[in-house]
Short mmCIF file of C-alpha atoms in Angstrom, two decimals:
data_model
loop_
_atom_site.label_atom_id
_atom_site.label_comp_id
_atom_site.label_asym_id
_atom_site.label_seq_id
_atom_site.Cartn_x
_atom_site.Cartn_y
_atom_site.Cartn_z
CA UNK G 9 -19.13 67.01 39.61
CA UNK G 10 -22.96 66.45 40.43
CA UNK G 11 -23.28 70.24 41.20
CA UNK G 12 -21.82 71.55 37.59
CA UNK G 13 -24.30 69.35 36.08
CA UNK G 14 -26.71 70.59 37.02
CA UNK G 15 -25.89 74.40 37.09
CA UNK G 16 -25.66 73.28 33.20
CA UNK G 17 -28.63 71.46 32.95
CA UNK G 18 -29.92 74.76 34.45
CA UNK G 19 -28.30 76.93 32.13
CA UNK G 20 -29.12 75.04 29.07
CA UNK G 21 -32.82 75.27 30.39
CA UNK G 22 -32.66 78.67 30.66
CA UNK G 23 -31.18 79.56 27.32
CA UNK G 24 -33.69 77.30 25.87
CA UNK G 25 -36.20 79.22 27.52
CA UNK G 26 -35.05 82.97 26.84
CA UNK G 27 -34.54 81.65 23.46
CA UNK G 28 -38.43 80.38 23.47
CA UNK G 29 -39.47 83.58 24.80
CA UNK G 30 -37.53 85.28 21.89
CA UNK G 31 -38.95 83.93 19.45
CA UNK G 32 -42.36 84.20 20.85
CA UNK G 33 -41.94 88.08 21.08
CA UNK G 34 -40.98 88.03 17.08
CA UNK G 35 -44.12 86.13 16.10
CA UNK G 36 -46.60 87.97 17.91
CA UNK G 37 -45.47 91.21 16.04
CA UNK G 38 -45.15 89.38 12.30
CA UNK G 39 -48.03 88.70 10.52
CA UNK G 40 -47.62 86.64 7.66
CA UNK G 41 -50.27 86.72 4.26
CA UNK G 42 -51.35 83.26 2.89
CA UNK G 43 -53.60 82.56 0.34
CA UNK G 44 -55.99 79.82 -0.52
CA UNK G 45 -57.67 79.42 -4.16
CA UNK G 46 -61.16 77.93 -4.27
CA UNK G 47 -62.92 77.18 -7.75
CA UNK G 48 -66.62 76.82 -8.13
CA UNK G 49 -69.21 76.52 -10.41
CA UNK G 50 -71.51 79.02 -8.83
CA UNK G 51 -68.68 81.96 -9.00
CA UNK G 52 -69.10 83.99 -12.21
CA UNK G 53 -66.38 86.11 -11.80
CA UNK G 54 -63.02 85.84 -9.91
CA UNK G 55 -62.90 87.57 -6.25
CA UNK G 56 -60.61 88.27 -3.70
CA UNK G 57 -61.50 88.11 -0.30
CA UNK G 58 -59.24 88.95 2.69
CA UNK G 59 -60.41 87.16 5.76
CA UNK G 60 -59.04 88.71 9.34
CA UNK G 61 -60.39 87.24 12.66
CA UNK G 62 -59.02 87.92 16.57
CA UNK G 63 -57.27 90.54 16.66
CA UNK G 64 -57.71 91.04 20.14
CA UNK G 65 -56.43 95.03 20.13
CA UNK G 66 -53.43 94.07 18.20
CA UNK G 67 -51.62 96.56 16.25
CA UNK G 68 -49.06 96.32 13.71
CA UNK G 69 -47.50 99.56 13.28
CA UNK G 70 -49.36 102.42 14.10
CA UNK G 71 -53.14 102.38 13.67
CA UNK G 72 -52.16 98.63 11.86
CA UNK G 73 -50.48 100.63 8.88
CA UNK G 74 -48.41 97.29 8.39
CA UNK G 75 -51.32 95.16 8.40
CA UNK G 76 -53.50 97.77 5.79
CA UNK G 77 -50.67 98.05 3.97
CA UNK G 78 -50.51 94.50 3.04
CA UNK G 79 -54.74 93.95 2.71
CA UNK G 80 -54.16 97.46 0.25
CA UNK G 81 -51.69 94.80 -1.71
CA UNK G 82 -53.52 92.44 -2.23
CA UNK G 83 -56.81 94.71 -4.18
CA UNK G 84 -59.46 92.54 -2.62
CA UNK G 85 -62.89 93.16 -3.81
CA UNK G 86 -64.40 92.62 0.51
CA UNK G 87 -62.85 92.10 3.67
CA UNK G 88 -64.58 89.84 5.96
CA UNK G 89 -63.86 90.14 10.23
CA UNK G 90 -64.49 87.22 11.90
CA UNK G 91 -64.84 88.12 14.82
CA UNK G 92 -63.47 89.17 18.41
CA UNK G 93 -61.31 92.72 17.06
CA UNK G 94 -61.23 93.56 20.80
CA UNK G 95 -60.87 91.84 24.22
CA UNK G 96 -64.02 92.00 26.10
CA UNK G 97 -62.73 91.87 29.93
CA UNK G 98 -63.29 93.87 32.64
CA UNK G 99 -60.77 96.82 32.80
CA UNK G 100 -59.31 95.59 29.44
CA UNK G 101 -62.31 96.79 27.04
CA UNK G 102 -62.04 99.14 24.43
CA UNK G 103 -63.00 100.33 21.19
CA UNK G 104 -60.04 102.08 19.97
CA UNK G 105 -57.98 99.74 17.86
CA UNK G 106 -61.30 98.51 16.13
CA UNK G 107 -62.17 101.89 15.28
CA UNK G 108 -58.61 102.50 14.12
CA UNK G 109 -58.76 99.64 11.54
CA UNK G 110 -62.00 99.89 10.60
CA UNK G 111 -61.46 103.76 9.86
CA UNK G 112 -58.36 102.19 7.19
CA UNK G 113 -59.83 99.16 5.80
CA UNK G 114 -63.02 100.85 4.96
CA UNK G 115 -61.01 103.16 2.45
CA UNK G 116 -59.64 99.80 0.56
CA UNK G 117 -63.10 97.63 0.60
CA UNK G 118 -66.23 96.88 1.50
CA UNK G 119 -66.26 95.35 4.44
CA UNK G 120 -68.28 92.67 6.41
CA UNK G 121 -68.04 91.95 10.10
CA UNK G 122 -69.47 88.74 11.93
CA UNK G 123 -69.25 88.06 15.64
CA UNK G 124 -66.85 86.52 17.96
CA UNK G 125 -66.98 84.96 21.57
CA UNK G 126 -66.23 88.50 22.85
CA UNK G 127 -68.54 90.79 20.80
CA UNK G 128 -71.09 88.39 22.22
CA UNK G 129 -69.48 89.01 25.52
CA UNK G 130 -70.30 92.86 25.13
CA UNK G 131 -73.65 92.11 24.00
CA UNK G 132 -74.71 89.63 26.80
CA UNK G 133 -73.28 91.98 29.44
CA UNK G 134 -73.93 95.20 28.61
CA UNK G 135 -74.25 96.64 32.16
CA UNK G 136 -70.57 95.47 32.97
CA UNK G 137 -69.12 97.02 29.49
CA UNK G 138 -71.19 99.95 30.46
CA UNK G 139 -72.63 100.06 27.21
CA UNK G 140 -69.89 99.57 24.89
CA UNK G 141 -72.39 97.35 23.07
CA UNK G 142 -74.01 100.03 21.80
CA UNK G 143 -71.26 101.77 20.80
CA UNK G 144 -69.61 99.18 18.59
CA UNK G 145 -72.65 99.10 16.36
CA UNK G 146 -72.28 102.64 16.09
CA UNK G 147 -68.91 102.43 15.00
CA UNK G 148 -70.33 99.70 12.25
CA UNK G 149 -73.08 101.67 11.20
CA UNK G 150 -70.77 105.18 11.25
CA UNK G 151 -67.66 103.31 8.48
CA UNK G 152 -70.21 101.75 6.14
CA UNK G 153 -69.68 97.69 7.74
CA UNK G 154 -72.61 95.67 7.01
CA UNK G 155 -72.47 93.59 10.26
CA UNK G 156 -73.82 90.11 10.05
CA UNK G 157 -75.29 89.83 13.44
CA UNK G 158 -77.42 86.51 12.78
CA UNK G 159 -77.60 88.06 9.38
CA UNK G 160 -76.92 87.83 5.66
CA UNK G 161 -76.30 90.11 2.90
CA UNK G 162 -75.98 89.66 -0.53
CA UNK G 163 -72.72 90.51 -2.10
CA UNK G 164 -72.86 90.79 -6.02
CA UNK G 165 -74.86 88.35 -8.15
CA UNK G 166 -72.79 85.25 -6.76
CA UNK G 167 -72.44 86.09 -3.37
CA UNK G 168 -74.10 85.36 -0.26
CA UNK G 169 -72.39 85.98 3.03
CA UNK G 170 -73.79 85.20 6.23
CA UNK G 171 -72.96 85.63 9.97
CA UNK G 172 -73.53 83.06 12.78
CA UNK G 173 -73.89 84.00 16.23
CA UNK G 174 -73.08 81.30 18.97
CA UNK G 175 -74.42 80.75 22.28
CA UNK G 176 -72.56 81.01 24.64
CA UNK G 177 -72.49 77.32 25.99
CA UNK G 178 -70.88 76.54 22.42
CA UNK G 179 -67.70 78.59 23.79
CA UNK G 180 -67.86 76.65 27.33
CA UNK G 181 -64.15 75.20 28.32
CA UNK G 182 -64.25 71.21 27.61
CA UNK G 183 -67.61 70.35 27.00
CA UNK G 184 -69.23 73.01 24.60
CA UNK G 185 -72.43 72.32 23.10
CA UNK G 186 -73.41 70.32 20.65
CA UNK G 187 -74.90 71.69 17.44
CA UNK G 188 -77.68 70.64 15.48
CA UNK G 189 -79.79 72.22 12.54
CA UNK G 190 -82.30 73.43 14.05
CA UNK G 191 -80.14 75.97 15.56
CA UNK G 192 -78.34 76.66 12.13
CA UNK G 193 -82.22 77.25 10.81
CA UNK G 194 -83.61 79.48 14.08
CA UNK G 195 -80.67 82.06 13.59
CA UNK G 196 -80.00 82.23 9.93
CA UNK G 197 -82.97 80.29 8.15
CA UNK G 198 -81.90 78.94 5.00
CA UNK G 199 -79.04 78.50 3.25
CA UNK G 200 -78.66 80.12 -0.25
CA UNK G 201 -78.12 77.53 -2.25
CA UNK G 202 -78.41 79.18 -6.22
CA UNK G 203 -75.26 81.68 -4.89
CA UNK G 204 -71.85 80.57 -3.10
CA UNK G 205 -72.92 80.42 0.48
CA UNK G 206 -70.47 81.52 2.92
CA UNK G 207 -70.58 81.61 6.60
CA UNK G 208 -68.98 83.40 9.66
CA UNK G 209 -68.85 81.08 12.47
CA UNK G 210 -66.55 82.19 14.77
CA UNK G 211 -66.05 78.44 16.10
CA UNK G 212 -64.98 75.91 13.82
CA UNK G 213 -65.41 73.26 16.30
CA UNK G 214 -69.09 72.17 14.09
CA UNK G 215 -67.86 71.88 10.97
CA UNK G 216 -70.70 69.17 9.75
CA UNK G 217 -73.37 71.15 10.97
CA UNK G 218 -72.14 74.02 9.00
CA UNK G 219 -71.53 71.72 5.99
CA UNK G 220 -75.03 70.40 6.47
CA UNK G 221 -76.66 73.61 6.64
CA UNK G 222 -75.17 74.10 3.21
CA UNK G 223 -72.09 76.51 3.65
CA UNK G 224 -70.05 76.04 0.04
CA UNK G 225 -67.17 78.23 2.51
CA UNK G 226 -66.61 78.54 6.55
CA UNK G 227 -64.43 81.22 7.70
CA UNK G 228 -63.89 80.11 11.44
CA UNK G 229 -60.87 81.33 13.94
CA UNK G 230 -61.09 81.32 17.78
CA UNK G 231 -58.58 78.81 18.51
CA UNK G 232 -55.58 80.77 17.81
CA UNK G 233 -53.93 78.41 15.53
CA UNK G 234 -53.51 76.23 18.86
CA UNK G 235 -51.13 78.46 20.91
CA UNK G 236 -48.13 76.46 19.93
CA UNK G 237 -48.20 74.63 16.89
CA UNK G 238 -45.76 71.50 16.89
CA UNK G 239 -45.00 69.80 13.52
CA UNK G 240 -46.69 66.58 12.78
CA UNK G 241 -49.14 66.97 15.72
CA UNK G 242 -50.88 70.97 15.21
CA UNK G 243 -52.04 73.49 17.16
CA UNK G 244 -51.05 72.03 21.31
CA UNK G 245 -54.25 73.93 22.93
CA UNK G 246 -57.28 76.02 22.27
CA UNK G 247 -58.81 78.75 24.63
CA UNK G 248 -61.17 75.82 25.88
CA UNK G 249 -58.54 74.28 26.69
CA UNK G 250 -58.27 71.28 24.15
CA UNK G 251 -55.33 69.89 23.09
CA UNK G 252 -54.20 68.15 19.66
CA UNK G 253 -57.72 69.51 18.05
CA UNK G 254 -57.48 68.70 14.37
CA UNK G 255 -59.46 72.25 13.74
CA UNK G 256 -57.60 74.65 15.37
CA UNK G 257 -56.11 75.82 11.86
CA UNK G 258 -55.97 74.99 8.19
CA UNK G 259 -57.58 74.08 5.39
CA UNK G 260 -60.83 71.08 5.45
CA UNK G 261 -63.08 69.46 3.17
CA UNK G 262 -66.43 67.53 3.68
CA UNK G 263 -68.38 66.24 0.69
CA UNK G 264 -67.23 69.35 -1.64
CA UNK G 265 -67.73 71.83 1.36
CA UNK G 266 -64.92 73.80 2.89
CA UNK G 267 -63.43 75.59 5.77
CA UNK G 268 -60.50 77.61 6.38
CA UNK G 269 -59.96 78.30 9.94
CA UNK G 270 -57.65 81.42 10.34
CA UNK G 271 -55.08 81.48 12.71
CA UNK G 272 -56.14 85.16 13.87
CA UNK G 273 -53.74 88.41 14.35
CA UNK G 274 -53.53 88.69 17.89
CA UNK G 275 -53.44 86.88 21.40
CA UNK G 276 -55.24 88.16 24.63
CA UNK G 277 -54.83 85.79 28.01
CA UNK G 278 -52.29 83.48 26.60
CA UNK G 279 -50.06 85.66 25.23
CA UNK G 280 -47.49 83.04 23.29
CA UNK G 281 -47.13 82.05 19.82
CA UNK G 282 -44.84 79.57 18.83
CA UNK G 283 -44.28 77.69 15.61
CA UNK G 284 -48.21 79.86 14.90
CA UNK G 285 -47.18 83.64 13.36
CA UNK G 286 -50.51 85.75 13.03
CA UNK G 287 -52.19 85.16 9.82
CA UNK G 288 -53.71 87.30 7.08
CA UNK G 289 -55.66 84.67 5.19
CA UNK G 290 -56.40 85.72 0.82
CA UNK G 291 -59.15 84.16 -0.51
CA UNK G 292 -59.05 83.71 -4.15
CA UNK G 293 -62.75 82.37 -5.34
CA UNK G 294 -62.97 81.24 -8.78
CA UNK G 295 -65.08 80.15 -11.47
CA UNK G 296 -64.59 76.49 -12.05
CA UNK G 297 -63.74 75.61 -15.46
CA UNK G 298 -65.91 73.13 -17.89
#
């Protein structure tokens, strides 16, 4: 009697588990498109902005045609990339999927690209990537992207966009960093207060410091929407290997500043999503009434 228990406490472990594994499979290959509206008084005109951040080499359909296909949909006036398109490990780097969707979303909108933990990865090590660097900003400079390395750019009347790179300690496993404004000040200088400031920072883990610096909008990602998101509790554990943090997706407000921390499209050394389908995130900016 002891022994068919627990071949069926086995096989009810097991079925839970394929079934896990299932499921995990169909959300890593269906993106989902949410939207977020976002009034202001310093936006003259309505805007749509598609935000898209980790990819990590995923495609939907060939050359992303599914995940085009649905940015085409949605007529947005930009696109902004947040970050880590590729997966900057040894023996795992390439170009080819970034060039792919670039080479598409170009032909719907301008777009605007701001760095993640592993474009900085390229960048730091360039000898290792053997120069792959160097040929991502070609890429960039060859589809039009204005690329917000530590940079802004002006985007209509209204519009200022700018793009945060972070050290590297602020991506260390457990205890990152800590941020102040000086650092905000040394890479980016001032905020532009007279137009809706928004910022690329890949990291959403410094939200007041962003806030502080005077971001109106973050656009953050990196944590993957927390791996496995349980209801009631969030996203279970970010590549740094926290668990229950608050930030790893959503929607947040300090003192009339905001953040929207995207889920991202893709997975690289964890491969699992659960409860945490990639995300195409619509911005809808809008002038506040009276």
């Amino acid at each position: 009697m002891r022994g068919k228990k627990i071949v069926l406490s086995l096989a009810v472990l097991g079925g839970l588990g394929g079934a896990g594994l299932w499921r995990s499979w169909y959300e890593r290959g269906h993106f989902v498109t949410e939207e977020v509206r976002i009034p202001s008084k310093k936006i003259k005109e309505p805007k749509t902005l598609v935000f898209l951040t980790d990819l990590h080499d995923k495609e939907f359909g060939r050359g992303n045609r599914e995940l085009l296909s649905a940015i085409g949909a949605l007529e947005p006036d930009m696109a902004l990339i947040g970050g880590d398109t590729m997966i900057a490990k040894p023996g795992k780097a390439a170009l080819d999927v970034t060039e792919r969707l670039l080479d598409g979303l170009t032909k719907i909108c301008p777009v605007f690209y701001g760095n993640g933990n592993h474009e900085q990865r390229l960048k730091r090590e360039r000898g290792l990537y053997g120069g792959l660097y160097d040929q991502f900003c070609l890429l960039l400079e060859q589809y039009g992207v204005r690329y917000l390395n530590d940079a802004s750019a002006d985007a209509g009347e209204d519009l200022c966009i700018s793009g945060l790179n972070l050290d590297n300690g602020y991506y260390r496993n457990l205890s990152p960093d800590r941020m102040d404004q000086e650092y905000m000040k040394c890479h980016l200088g001032m905020a532009d207060s007279g137009r809706f400031q928004i910022l690329m920072a890949h990291s959403p883990m410094f939200f007041d410091a962003y806030a502080q610096w005077g971001a109106d909008l973050t656009l953050a990602g990196h944590f993957h929407g927390g791996t496995i998101r349980i209801p009631g509790l969030g996203g279970l554990m970010t590549p740094q290997y926290q668990f229950f943090l608050p930030y790893c997706a959503g929607d947040f407000e300090k003192n009339e500043h905001r953040m929207i921390v995207g889920r991202g499209l893709g997975t690289h050394s964890v491969n699992i999503r659960l409860g945490n389908r990639p995300q195409l995130m619509a911005v809808r900016l809008l002038p506040e009434e009276g």
